[in-house]
mmCIF file of C-alpha atoms and ligand atoms in Angstrom:
data_model
loop_
_atom_site.group_PDB
_atom_site.id
_atom_site.type_symbol
_atom_site.label_atom_id
_atom_site.label_comp_id
_atom_site.label_asym_id
_atom_site.label_seq_id
_atom_site.Cartn_x
_atom_site.Cartn_y
_atom_site.Cartn_z
ATOM 1 C CA MET F 48 -57.900 81.082 58.408
ATOM 2 C CA PRO F 49 -57.797 78.639 55.458
ATOM 3 C CA ASP F 50 -58.138 74.878 55.802
ATOM 4 C CA ASP F 51 -54.763 73.428 56.848
ATOM 5 C CA ARG F 52 -54.920 70.502 54.406
ATOM 6 C CA LEU F 53 -52.372 70.542 51.619
ATOM 7 C CA ASP F 54 -53.729 67.712 49.454
ATOM 8 C CA ARG F 55 -54.732 70.167 46.736
ATOM 9 C CA CYS F 56 -51.602 72.267 47.145
ATOM 10 C CA ASN F 57 -49.254 69.646 45.680
ATOM 11 C CA THR F 58 -49.450 68.183 42.187
ATOM 12 C CA PHE F 59 -48.745 64.655 43.479
ATOM 13 C CA GLY F 60 -52.044 64.989 45.372
ATOM 14 C CA LEU F 61 -50.434 63.569 48.502
ATOM 15 C CA PRO F 62 -52.355 63.851 51.763
ATOM 16 C CA SER F 63 -50.615 66.312 54.043
ATOM 17 C CA ARG F 64 -51.403 68.929 56.683
ATOM 18 C CA ALA F 65 -49.738 72.131 57.771
ATOM 19 C CA ASP F 66 -49.598 73.027 61.453
ATOM 20 C CA ARG F 67 -50.554 76.480 60.246
ATOM 21 C CA LEU F 68 -51.395 77.586 56.725
ATOM 22 C CA VAL F 69 -51.127 81.190 55.537
ATOM 23 C CA VAL F 70 -51.973 82.444 52.058
ATOM 24 C CA ALA F 71 -50.214 85.652 50.927
ATOM 25 C CA ARG F 72 -51.942 87.453 48.062
ATOM 26 C CA THR F 73 -49.934 90.674 48.125
ATOM 27 C CA GLU F 74 -46.239 91.360 48.588
ATOM 28 C CA GLN F 75 -47.091 93.494 51.598
ATOM 29 C CA ALA F 76 -48.891 90.556 53.249
ATOM 30 C CA LEU F 77 -46.089 88.179 52.321
ATOM 31 C CA VAL F 78 -43.315 90.371 53.707
ATOM 32 C CA GLY F 79 -45.429 91.294 56.750
ATOM 33 C CA GLN F 80 -45.907 87.616 57.555
ATOM 34 C CA LEU F 81 -42.179 86.922 57.163
ATOM 35 C CA ARG F 82 -41.242 89.899 59.367
ATOM 36 C CA ARG F 83 -43.544 88.636 62.122
ATOM 37 C CA MET F 84 -41.719 85.285 62.185
ATOM 38 C CA ALA F 85 -38.369 84.671 63.847
ATOM 39 C CA SER F 86 -35.767 83.421 61.337
ATOM 40 C CA HIS F 87 -35.474 80.063 63.143
ATOM 41 C CA GLU F 88 -39.238 79.344 63.146
ATOM 42 C CA PRO F 89 -40.066 76.425 60.844
ATOM 43 C CA LEU F 90 -41.406 77.717 57.540
ATOM 44 C CA THR F 91 -42.226 76.052 54.241
ATOM 45 C CA VAL F 92 -42.894 78.265 51.253
ATOM 46 C CA LEU F 93 -45.038 76.753 48.510
ATOM 47 C CA GLY F 94 -45.926 78.023 45.059
ATOM 48 C CA GLY F 95 -47.745 75.497 42.897
ATOM 49 C CA GLY F 96 -46.460 72.480 44.841
ATOM 50 C CA SER F 97 -45.288 70.887 41.587
ATOM 51 C CA ASN F 98 -41.773 69.980 42.673
ATOM 52 C CA VAL F 99 -42.355 68.579 46.151
ATOM 53 C CA VAL F 100 -43.162 65.319 47.896
ATOM 54 C CA LEU F 101 -45.179 66.258 50.967
ATOM 55 C CA ARG F 102 -45.099 63.952 53.949
ATOM 56 C CA ALA F 103 -48.135 63.734 56.274
ATOM 57 C CA ARG F 104 -47.284 66.772 58.420
ATOM 58 C CA LEU F 105 -45.483 70.017 57.684
ATOM 59 C CA PRO F 106 -44.409 71.469 61.022
ATOM 60 C CA GLY F 107 -44.686 75.210 61.647
ATOM 61 C CA THR F 108 -46.053 77.586 59.049
ATOM 62 C CA VAL F 109 -46.731 76.839 55.413
ATOM 63 C CA LEU F 110 -46.867 80.008 53.362
ATOM 64 C CA LEU F 111 -48.681 79.790 50.033
ATOM 65 C CA VAL F 112 -47.394 82.507 47.706
ATOM 66 C CA ARG F 113 -50.272 83.834 45.606
ATOM 67 C CA THR F 114 -48.997 87.322 44.796
ATOM 68 C CA ARG F 115 -49.860 88.676 41.357
ATOM 69 C CA GLY F 116 -48.582 91.278 38.922
ATOM 70 C CA MET F 117 -46.436 91.589 35.792
ATOM 71 C CA ARG F 118 -44.826 94.627 34.240
ATOM 72 C CA LEU F 119 -42.802 95.333 31.113
ATOM 73 C CA GLU F 120 -39.933 97.777 30.762
ATOM 74 C CA VAL F 121 -38.233 98.572 27.465
ATOM 75 C CA ALA F 122 -34.464 98.265 27.926
ATOM 76 C CA SER F 123 -33.304 98.894 24.324
ATOM 77 C CA ASP F 124 -34.533 98.563 20.715
ATOM 78 C CA GLU F 125 -34.906 94.799 20.923
ATOM 79 C CA ARG F 126 -34.681 94.046 24.600
ATOM 80 C CA VAL F 127 -37.580 94.148 27.058
ATOM 81 C CA LEU F 128 -37.538 93.290 30.760
ATOM 82 C CA LEU F 129 -40.485 91.411 32.226
ATOM 83 C CA THR F 130 -40.888 91.474 35.999
ATOM 84 C CA ALA F 131 -43.387 89.088 37.571
ATOM 85 C CA ALA F 132 -44.555 88.624 41.145
ATOM 86 C CA ALA F 133 -43.530 85.298 42.682
ATOM 87 C CA GLY F 134 -47.085 83.963 42.801
ATOM 88 C CA GLU F 135 -47.759 84.356 39.067
ATOM 89 C CA ARG F 136 -48.213 81.034 37.302
ATOM 90 C CA TRP F 137 -45.173 80.328 35.180
ATOM 91 C CA HIS F 138 -47.097 79.276 32.089
ATOM 92 C CA ASP F 139 -49.232 82.451 32.272
ATOM 93 C CA LEU F 140 -45.987 84.405 32.156
ATOM 94 C CA VAL F 141 -44.858 82.510 29.075
ATOM 95 C CA ARG F 142 -48.197 83.103 27.367
ATOM 96 C CA TYR F 143 -48.268 86.782 28.332
ATOM 97 C CA SER F 144 -44.748 87.362 26.964
ATOM 98 C CA LEU F 145 -45.574 85.635 23.673
ATOM 99 C CA GLY F 146 -48.774 87.677 23.424
ATOM 100 C CA GLN F 147 -46.654 90.846 23.714
ATOM 101 C CA GLY F 148 -44.523 89.662 20.763
ATOM 102 C CA LEU F 149 -41.578 88.800 22.998
ATOM 103 C CA GLY F 150 -39.463 85.712 22.602
ATOM 104 C CA GLY F 151 -37.223 83.929 25.065
ATOM 105 C CA LEU F 152 -39.524 81.778 27.171
ATOM 106 C CA GLU F 153 -41.058 79.625 24.417
ATOM 107 C CA ASN F 154 -39.033 76.487 25.244
ATOM 108 C CA LEU F 155 -40.187 76.722 28.863
ATOM 109 C CA ALA F 156 -43.899 76.605 27.995
ATOM 110 C CA LEU F 157 -46.266 74.480 30.084
ATOM 111 C CA ILE F 158 -43.914 73.973 33.023
ATOM 112 C CA PRO F 159 -46.244 73.992 36.028
ATOM 113 C CA GLY F 160 -45.663 76.083 39.121
ATOM 114 C CA SER F 161 -44.968 79.685 40.007
ATOM 115 C CA ALA F 162 -42.572 82.368 38.788
ATOM 116 C CA GLY F 163 -41.032 82.600 42.267
ATOM 117 C CA ALA F 164 -40.094 78.929 42.325
ATOM 118 C CA ALA F 165 -38.552 78.958 38.840
ATOM 119 C CA PRO F 166 -35.096 80.084 40.098
ATOM 120 C CA ILE F 167 -35.051 77.537 42.947
ATOM 121 C CA GLN F 168 -34.094 74.644 40.718
ATOM 122 C CA ASN F 169 -33.293 76.752 37.654
ATOM 123 C CA ILE F 170 -36.119 75.252 35.619
ATOM 124 C CA GLY F 171 -35.182 74.037 32.194
ATOM 125 C CA ALA F 172 -36.575 72.272 29.157
ATOM 126 C CA TYR F 173 -35.715 71.688 25.506
ATOM 127 C CA GLY F 174 -32.316 73.328 25.626
ATOM 128 C CA VAL F 175 -33.184 76.486 27.627
ATOM 129 C CA GLU F 176 -32.820 77.133 31.358
ATOM 130 C CA LEU F 177 -34.151 79.966 33.473
ATOM 131 C CA ALA F 178 -30.527 81.052 33.971
ATOM 132 C CA ASP F 179 -30.395 81.922 30.246
ATOM 133 C CA ARG F 180 -33.172 84.506 30.694
ATOM 134 C CA LEU F 181 -33.070 85.709 34.296
ATOM 135 C CA VAL F 182 -31.685 89.200 34.779
ATOM 136 C CA GLY F 183 -32.297 89.456 38.518
ATOM 137 C CA LEU F 184 -34.721 88.897 41.354
ATOM 138 C CA ARG F 185 -35.795 90.328 44.697
ATOM 139 C CA ALA F 186 -35.973 88.158 47.779
ATOM 140 C CA PHE F 187 -36.718 88.479 51.479
ATOM 141 C CA ASP F 188 -33.700 87.377 53.509
ATOM 142 C CA ARG F 189 -34.949 85.602 56.647
ATOM 143 C CA ALA F 190 -31.531 85.928 58.284
ATOM 144 C CA SER F 191 -31.389 89.742 58.101
ATOM 145 C CA GLY F 192 -35.112 90.514 57.815
ATOM 146 C CA LYS F 193 -34.330 92.664 54.749
ATOM 147 C CA ILE F 194 -35.291 92.627 51.094
ATOM 148 C CA CYS F 195 -32.290 92.084 48.835
ATOM 149 C CA ARG F 196 -31.513 91.896 45.126
ATOM 150 C CA PHE F 197 -29.749 89.089 43.298
ATOM 151 C CA ASP F 198 -28.259 89.370 39.841
ATOM 152 C CA ARG F 199 -27.828 86.196 37.786
ATOM 153 C CA THR F 200 -24.307 85.482 39.072
ATOM 154 C CA ALA F 201 -25.378 85.749 42.713
ATOM 155 C CA CYS F 202 -28.044 83.096 42.076
ATOM 156 C CA ALA F 203 -25.197 80.556 41.493
ATOM 157 C CA PHE F 204 -27.271 78.613 38.995
ATOM 158 C CA GLY F 205 -26.333 75.066 38.106
ATOM 159 C CA TYR F 206 -28.133 72.136 36.550
ATOM 160 C CA ARG F 207 -31.489 72.088 38.443
ATOM 161 C CA ASP F 208 -29.748 73.975 41.210
ATOM 162 C CA SER F 209 -29.181 77.442 42.664
ATOM 163 C CA VAL F 210 -28.032 79.144 45.842
ATOM 164 C CA PHE F 211 -31.672 79.035 46.970
ATOM 165 C CA LYS F 212 -31.850 75.242 46.675
ATOM 166 C CA SER F 213 -28.460 74.057 47.886
ATOM 167 C CA GLY F 214 -26.351 77.050 48.984
ATOM 168 C CA ALA F 215 -28.636 78.565 51.613
ATOM 169 C CA PRO F 216 -31.860 76.517 51.527
ATOM 170 C CA GLY F 217 -34.830 78.188 53.209
ATOM 171 C CA ARG F 218 -33.018 81.474 53.816
ATOM 172 C CA TYR F 219 -34.542 83.494 50.981
ATOM 173 C CA VAL F 220 -38.165 83.895 49.944
ATOM 174 C CA ILE F 221 -38.344 85.095 46.367
ATOM 175 C CA LEU F 222 -40.666 88.069 45.856
ATOM 176 C CA ASP F 223 -40.328 88.677 42.116
ATOM 177 C CA VAL F 224 -38.203 87.757 39.110
ATOM 178 C CA THR F 225 -37.031 89.881 36.162
ATOM 179 C CA LEU F 226 -36.451 88.222 32.801
ATOM 180 C CA GLY F 227 -34.683 89.570 29.718
ATOM 181 C CA LEU F 228 -36.785 88.991 26.571
ATOM 182 C CA SER F 229 -36.403 90.020 22.974
ATOM 183 C CA THR F 230 -38.479 91.271 20.082
ATOM 184 C CA ARG F 231 -36.038 89.468 17.774
ATOM 185 C CA PRO F 232 -35.192 86.276 19.660
ATOM 186 C CA LEU F 233 -32.709 83.636 18.638
ATOM 187 C CA LEU F 234 -34.732 80.439 18.652
ATOM 188 C CA GLU F 235 -33.373 77.284 20.240
ATOM 189 C CA THR F 236 -34.800 74.377 18.245
ATOM 190 C CA GLY F 237 -31.933 71.906 18.448
ATOM 191 C CA TYR F 238 -33.766 69.283 20.501
ATOM 192 C CA PRO F 239 -34.644 66.388 18.148
ATOM 193 C CA GLU F 240 -38.210 65.972 19.481
ATOM 194 C CA LEU F 241 -38.856 69.687 19.160
ATOM 195 C CA ARG F 242 -37.422 69.817 15.646
ATOM 196 C CA ALA F 243 -39.518 66.826 14.589
ATOM 197 C CA GLU F 244 -42.679 68.444 15.999
ATOM 198 C CA LEU F 245 -42.011 71.695 14.133
ATOM 199 C CA VAL F 246 -41.536 69.725 10.914
ATOM 200 C CA ALA F 247 -44.801 67.860 11.597
ATOM 201 C CA MET F 248 -46.492 71.258 12.095
ATOM 202 C CA GLY F 249 -45.083 72.413 8.750
ATOM 203 C CA ARG F 250 -43.112 75.285 10.330
ATOM 204 C CA VAL F 251 -39.903 75.736 8.364
ATOM 205 C CA THR F 252 -39.085 79.165 9.836
ATOM 206 C CA PRO F 253 -40.921 79.037 13.146
ATOM 207 C CA SER F 254 -41.865 81.975 15.334
ATOM 208 C CA PRO F 255 -41.557 81.882 19.152
ATOM 209 C CA VAL F 256 -45.298 81.117 19.289
ATOM 210 C CA ASP F 257 -44.757 78.114 16.974
ATOM 211 C CA VAL F 258 -41.933 76.840 19.176
ATOM 212 C CA ALA F 259 -44.122 77.173 22.280
ATOM 213 C CA GLU F 260 -46.935 75.334 20.505
ATOM 214 C CA ALA F 261 -44.548 72.510 19.523
ATOM 215 C CA VAL F 262 -43.245 72.286 23.102
ATOM 216 C CA VAL F 263 -46.810 72.096 24.442
ATOM 217 C CA ARG F 264 -47.699 69.314 21.993
ATOM 218 C CA VAL F 265 -44.616 67.231 22.860
ATOM 219 C CA ARG F 266 -45.153 67.719 26.600
ATOM 220 C CA ARG F 267 -48.859 66.813 26.436
ATOM 221 C CA ARG F 268 -47.982 63.585 24.614
ATOM 222 C CA LYS F 269 -45.202 62.541 26.986
ATOM 223 C CA LEU F 270 -46.138 63.787 30.434
ATOM 224 C CA PRO F 271 -49.126 62.955 32.611
ATOM 225 C CA ASP F 272 -51.484 65.842 33.368
ATOM 226 C CA PRO F 273 -51.221 66.326 37.156
ATOM 227 C CA ARG F 274 -54.959 67.043 37.293
ATOM 228 C CA ARG F 275 -55.558 63.403 36.313
ATOM 229 C CA PHE F 276 -52.414 61.607 37.487
ATOM 230 C CA GLY F 277 -50.544 63.121 40.419
ATOM 231 C CA ASN F 278 -46.881 63.741 39.598
ATOM 232 C CA ALA F 279 -44.046 66.238 39.929
ATOM 233 C CA GLY F 280 -42.497 65.910 36.466
ATOM 234 C CA SER F 281 -38.997 64.417 36.497
ATOM 235 C CA PHE F 282 -38.462 62.783 39.841
ATOM 236 C CA PHE F 283 -34.703 62.337 39.404
ATOM 237 C CA LYS F 284 -31.993 64.568 37.949
ATOM 238 C CA ASN F 285 -29.966 63.372 34.996
ATOM 239 C CA PRO F 286 -26.723 62.085 36.534
ATOM 240 C CA ILE F 287 -23.423 63.705 35.588
ATOM 241 C CA VAL F 288 -20.293 61.523 35.500
ATOM 242 C CA THR F 289 -16.676 62.059 34.477
ATOM 243 C CA ALA F 290 -15.681 61.469 30.843
ATOM 244 C CA ASP F 291 -13.717 58.357 31.919
ATOM 245 C CA ALA F 292 -16.650 56.876 33.777
ATOM 246 C CA ALA F 293 -18.876 57.642 30.780
ATOM 247 C CA ARG F 294 -16.491 55.809 28.434
ATOM 248 C CA ARG F 295 -16.515 52.726 30.648
ATOM 249 C CA LEU F 296 -20.293 52.836 30.947
ATOM 250 C CA ARG F 297 -20.741 53.071 27.204
ATOM 251 C CA GLN F 298 -18.398 50.145 26.570
ATOM 252 C CA ALA F 299 -20.354 47.970 28.983
ATOM 253 C CA ASN F 300 -23.757 49.302 27.840
ATOM 254 C CA PRO F 301 -23.833 50.080 24.111
ATOM 255 C CA GLY F 302 -26.347 52.721 23.075
ATOM 256 C CA LEU F 303 -26.355 54.719 26.313
ATOM 257 C CA VAL F 304 -27.356 58.325 25.628
ATOM 258 C CA MET F 305 -24.962 60.973 26.967
ATOM 259 C CA HIS F 306 -24.183 64.638 26.341
ATOM 260 C CA GLU F 307 -21.054 66.573 27.181
ATOM 261 C CA THR F 308 -21.480 69.334 29.770
ATOM 262 C CA PRO F 309 -19.611 72.649 29.451
ATOM 263 C CA ASP F 310 -17.030 71.495 32.039
ATOM 264 C CA GLY F 311 -16.127 68.326 30.120
ATOM 265 C CA ASN F 312 -18.197 65.847 32.140
ATOM 266 C CA MET F 313 -20.962 63.740 30.670
ATOM 267 C CA LYS F 314 -24.667 63.940 31.450
ATOM 268 C CA LEU F 315 -26.551 60.632 31.247
ATOM 269 C CA ALA F 316 -30.270 60.227 30.598
ATOM 270 C CA ALA F 317 -31.769 59.030 33.891
ATOM 271 C CA ALA F 318 -34.938 57.945 32.045
ATOM 272 C CA GLN F 319 -32.912 55.535 29.908
ATOM 273 C CA LEU F 320 -31.129 54.030 32.923
ATOM 274 C CA ILE F 321 -34.469 53.512 34.695
ATOM 275 C CA ASP F 322 -36.022 52.077 31.544
ATOM 276 C CA ARG F 323 -33.146 49.612 31.107
ATOM 277 C CA CYS F 324 -33.747 48.404 34.655
ATOM 278 C CA GLY F 325 -37.276 47.507 33.569
ATOM 279 C CA TRP F 326 -39.121 50.096 35.644
ATOM 280 C CA LYS F 327 -40.990 51.984 32.924
ATOM 281 C CA GLY F 328 -44.734 51.424 33.337
ATOM 282 C CA ARG F 329 -44.343 49.346 36.528
ATOM 283 C CA ARG F 330 -46.630 49.908 39.501
ATOM 284 C CA GLN F 331 -46.391 49.215 43.195
ATOM 285 C CA GLY F 332 -49.901 49.668 44.512
ATOM 286 C CA ALA F 333 -50.955 53.286 44.058
ATOM 287 C CA ALA F 334 -47.469 54.492 43.051
ATOM 288 C CA GLY F 335 -45.850 53.761 39.715
ATOM 289 C CA VAL F 336 -43.639 54.831 36.829
ATOM 290 C CA TRP F 337 -45.372 56.610 33.947
ATOM 291 C CA PRO F 338 -45.529 54.270 30.932
ATOM 292 C CA ARG F 339 -44.507 57.016 28.473
ATOM 293 C CA HIS F 340 -41.693 58.550 30.539
ATOM 294 C CA ALA F 341 -39.552 56.555 32.960
ATOM 295 C CA LEU F 342 -38.422 59.665 34.890
ATOM 296 C CA VAL F 343 -41.922 60.479 36.043
ATOM 297 C CA LEU F 344 -43.295 58.807 39.168
ATOM 298 C CA VAL F 345 -47.056 58.882 39.479
ATOM 299 C CA ASN F 346 -49.646 58.739 42.231
ATOM 300 C CA PHE F 347 -52.341 56.687 40.506
ATOM 301 C CA GLY F 348 -54.722 57.494 43.369
ATOM 302 C CA GLY F 349 -54.427 57.053 47.117
ATOM 303 C CA ALA F 350 -50.622 56.980 47.432
ATOM 304 C CA HIS F 351 -48.904 58.557 50.452
ATOM 305 C CA ALA F 352 -45.383 59.982 50.480
ATOM 306 C CA PRO F 353 -43.793 56.757 51.845
ATOM 307 C CA ASP F 354 -45.276 54.762 48.913
ATOM 308 C CA LEU F 355 -43.609 57.055 46.400
ATOM 309 C CA LEU F 356 -40.359 57.229 48.319
ATOM 310 C CA ARG F 357 -40.182 53.418 48.643
ATOM 311 C CA LEU F 358 -40.627 53.114 44.895
ATOM 312 C CA ALA F 359 -38.025 55.824 44.263
ATOM 313 C CA GLU F 360 -35.513 54.087 46.538
ATOM 314 C CA GLU F 361 -35.986 50.763 44.762
ATOM 315 C CA ILE F 362 -35.372 52.429 41.422
ATOM 316 C CA ARG F 363 -32.247 54.113 42.789
ATOM 317 C CA ARG F 364 -30.988 50.804 44.167
ATOM 318 C CA ASP F 365 -31.503 49.000 40.841
ATOM 319 C CA VAL F 366 -29.857 51.752 38.796
ATOM 320 C CA HIS F 367 -26.898 51.765 41.145
ATOM 321 C CA ALA F 368 -26.579 47.968 41.064
ATOM 322 C CA ARG F 369 -26.641 47.848 37.279
ATOM 323 C CA PHE F 370 -24.742 50.995 36.273
ATOM 324 C CA GLY F 371 -22.910 52.094 39.427
ATOM 325 C CA VAL F 372 -24.604 55.492 39.032
ATOM 326 C CA ASP F 373 -26.329 57.338 41.895
ATOM 327 C CA LEU F 374 -29.633 58.954 41.045
ATOM 328 C CA VAL F 375 -30.454 62.133 42.953
ATOM 329 C CA PHE F 376 -34.016 63.332 43.597
ATOM 330 C CA GLU F 377 -35.028 66.440 41.681
ATOM 331 C CA ALA F 378 -38.243 66.844 43.670
ATOM 332 C CA GLN F 379 -37.846 68.083 47.262
ATOM 333 C CA VAL F 380 -39.125 65.905 50.088
ATOM 334 C CA LEU F 381 -40.714 68.050 52.822
ATOM 335 C CA GLY F 382 -42.237 67.391 56.253
ATOM 336 C CA GLN F 383 -42.611 64.457 58.622
ATOM 337 C CA ASP F 384 -44.608 61.211 58.598
HETATM 338 C C1 FAD I 610 -46.006 67.694 34.789
HETATM 339 C C2 FAD I 610 -44.779 68.422 35.297
HETATM 340 C C3 FAD I 610 -43.786 68.779 34.408
HETATM 341 C C4 FAD I 610 -42.641 69.459 34.869
HETATM 342 N N1 FAD I 610 -41.690 69.810 33.962
HETATM 343 C C5 FAD I 610 -40.575 70.469 34.365
HETATM 344 C C6 FAD I 610 -39.579 70.855 33.423
HETATM 345 O O1 FAD I 610 -39.704 70.613 32.233
HETATM 346 N N2 FAD I 610 -38.478 71.488 33.878
HETATM 347 C C7 FAD I 610 -38.324 71.784 35.207
HETATM 348 O O2 FAD I 610 -37.284 72.364 35.545
HETATM 349 N N3 FAD I 610 -39.261 71.453 36.118
HETATM 350 C C8 FAD I 610 -40.376 70.806 35.739
HETATM 351 N N4 FAD I 610 -41.331 70.434 36.656
HETATM 352 C C9 FAD I 610 -41.112 70.738 38.083
HETATM 353 C C10 FAD I 610 -41.790 72.042 38.582
HETATM 354 O O3 FAD I 610 -42.845 72.415 37.754
HETATM 355 C C11 FAD I 610 -40.805 73.205 38.672
HETATM 356 O O4 FAD I 610 -39.726 72.875 39.495
HETATM 357 C C12 FAD I 610 -41.486 74.492 39.208
HETATM 358 O O5 FAD I 610 -40.581 75.558 39.135
HETATM 359 C C13 FAD I 610 -41.961 74.344 40.653
HETATM 360 O O6 FAD I 610 -42.749 75.462 40.942
HETATM 361 P P1 FAD I 610 -43.772 75.465 42.146
HETATM 362 O O7 FAD I 610 -44.303 76.839 42.288
HETATM 363 O O8 FAD I 610 -44.775 74.402 41.963
HETATM 364 O O9 FAD I 610 -42.793 75.122 43.351
HETATM 365 P P2 FAD I 610 -43.143 74.311 44.664
HETATM 366 O O10 FAD I 610 -43.261 72.854 44.335
HETATM 367 O O11 FAD I 610 -44.271 74.941 45.380
HETATM 368 O O12 FAD I 610 -41.799 74.525 45.487
HETATM 369 C C14 FAD I 610 -40.590 73.968 45.040
HETATM 370 C C15 FAD I 610 -39.460 74.462 45.961
HETATM 371 O O13 FAD I 610 -39.336 75.860 45.809
HETATM 372 C C16 FAD I 610 -39.549 76.530 47.057
HETATM 373 N N5 FAD I 610 -40.278 77.773 46.751
HETATM 374 C C17 FAD I 610 -41.446 77.904 46.088
HETATM 375 N N6 FAD I 610 -41.761 79.208 45.932
HETATM 376 C C18 FAD I 610 -40.771 79.915 46.522
HETATM 377 C C19 FAD I 610 -40.507 81.303 46.704
HETATM 378 N N7 FAD I 610 -41.337 82.263 46.253
HETATM 379 N N8 FAD I 610 -39.383 81.665 47.379
HETATM 380 C C20 FAD I 610 -38.527 80.736 47.863
HETATM 381 N N9 FAD I 610 -38.722 79.413 47.716
HETATM 382 C C21 FAD I 610 -39.818 79.008 47.046
HETATM 383 C C22 FAD I 610 -40.335 75.549 47.899
HETATM 384 O O14 FAD I 610 -40.130 75.788 49.284
HETATM 385 C C23 FAD I 610 -39.764 74.227 47.424
HETATM 386 O O15 FAD I 610 -38.546 73.989 48.093
HETATM 387 C C24 FAD I 610 -42.492 69.769 36.237
HETATM 388 C C25 FAD I 610 -43.519 69.403 37.137
HETATM 389 C C26 FAD I 610 -44.654 68.751 36.669
HETATM 390 C C27 FAD I 610 -45.746 68.396 37.636
#
């Protein structure tokens, strides 16, 4: 039986305990454990713990998914399917695919966490989302006790959202994911920071490996390394408002960054809103806002979940007071104090 402390199982480094902690290293063990539990028994599934705020106690069972395995399957001349067990580290998957000469995941390099958690919030970065690459996945359905398959449509992906996160939270435990990759990928280098980095690297016609390298460089510059400064990446989602609301906001606040979404709404940059409220680089005891990225809340050492959540609420309140915009947490708050 492993230690029931979760301090090292979450990238915020928050002190937390599970009533019962189980580590599953094979799919057989994972499914066996799930089958032995009634569907209503409290269960928290954790991969890398890089998108959660853990309160002091997680009731019931915490299941750490540490399953391993990747396999390639040639689908056509240019297209290859990569299937990875849920417990594989996401960045290892990216590196493995690039090493096999396959493109498609380069923009998603260096995102912490596991392959199995990637569909939960439809991870995305630098113009690419998991939804653009996912072909399907297998999951254990706690309601029926059966293993089922999801194609991309059934995952109901949205911006940092999926059926697993908001449609039927907690019902499915993802066992593996299958991604569609290419030997002749179309590169997505439209993001200004990414383009500038490629220019600085002298890559006029970059390869997928070059794009991944540029992404890694930009991320290392901007984001705190969780091994030194506890964090969960972006704490808030970028808010989406109607085109009318966006027009009014821009009139009252010249220079606000916004991008049109496919359905005609406008996505605002939460980091800019937080920055304009003066929060970038501010600290409240052990919790604070990262000086180089206003979306990232940091545990500078010794913070507990309530410290971070108090800070997050104050930021939300200020952004609402100044812009009338509601910020929504991207990270998931789990457990009890
Ligand atoms: C420095 C840093 C940078 C980041 N950058 C990005 C980024 O650019 N883009 C982005 O989208 N995210 C980013 N994140 C957030 C995070 O890395 C991703 O959301 C990642 O997919 C979380 O994976 P995880 O294994 O750590 O999930 P966890 O934090 O362990 O879990 C997250 C949620 O998924 C559930 N879950 C986990 N595994 C499974 C499973 N097998 N089946 C069912 N449910 C499961 C958990 O119950 C929980 O609700 C960043 C985080 C950090 C710390």
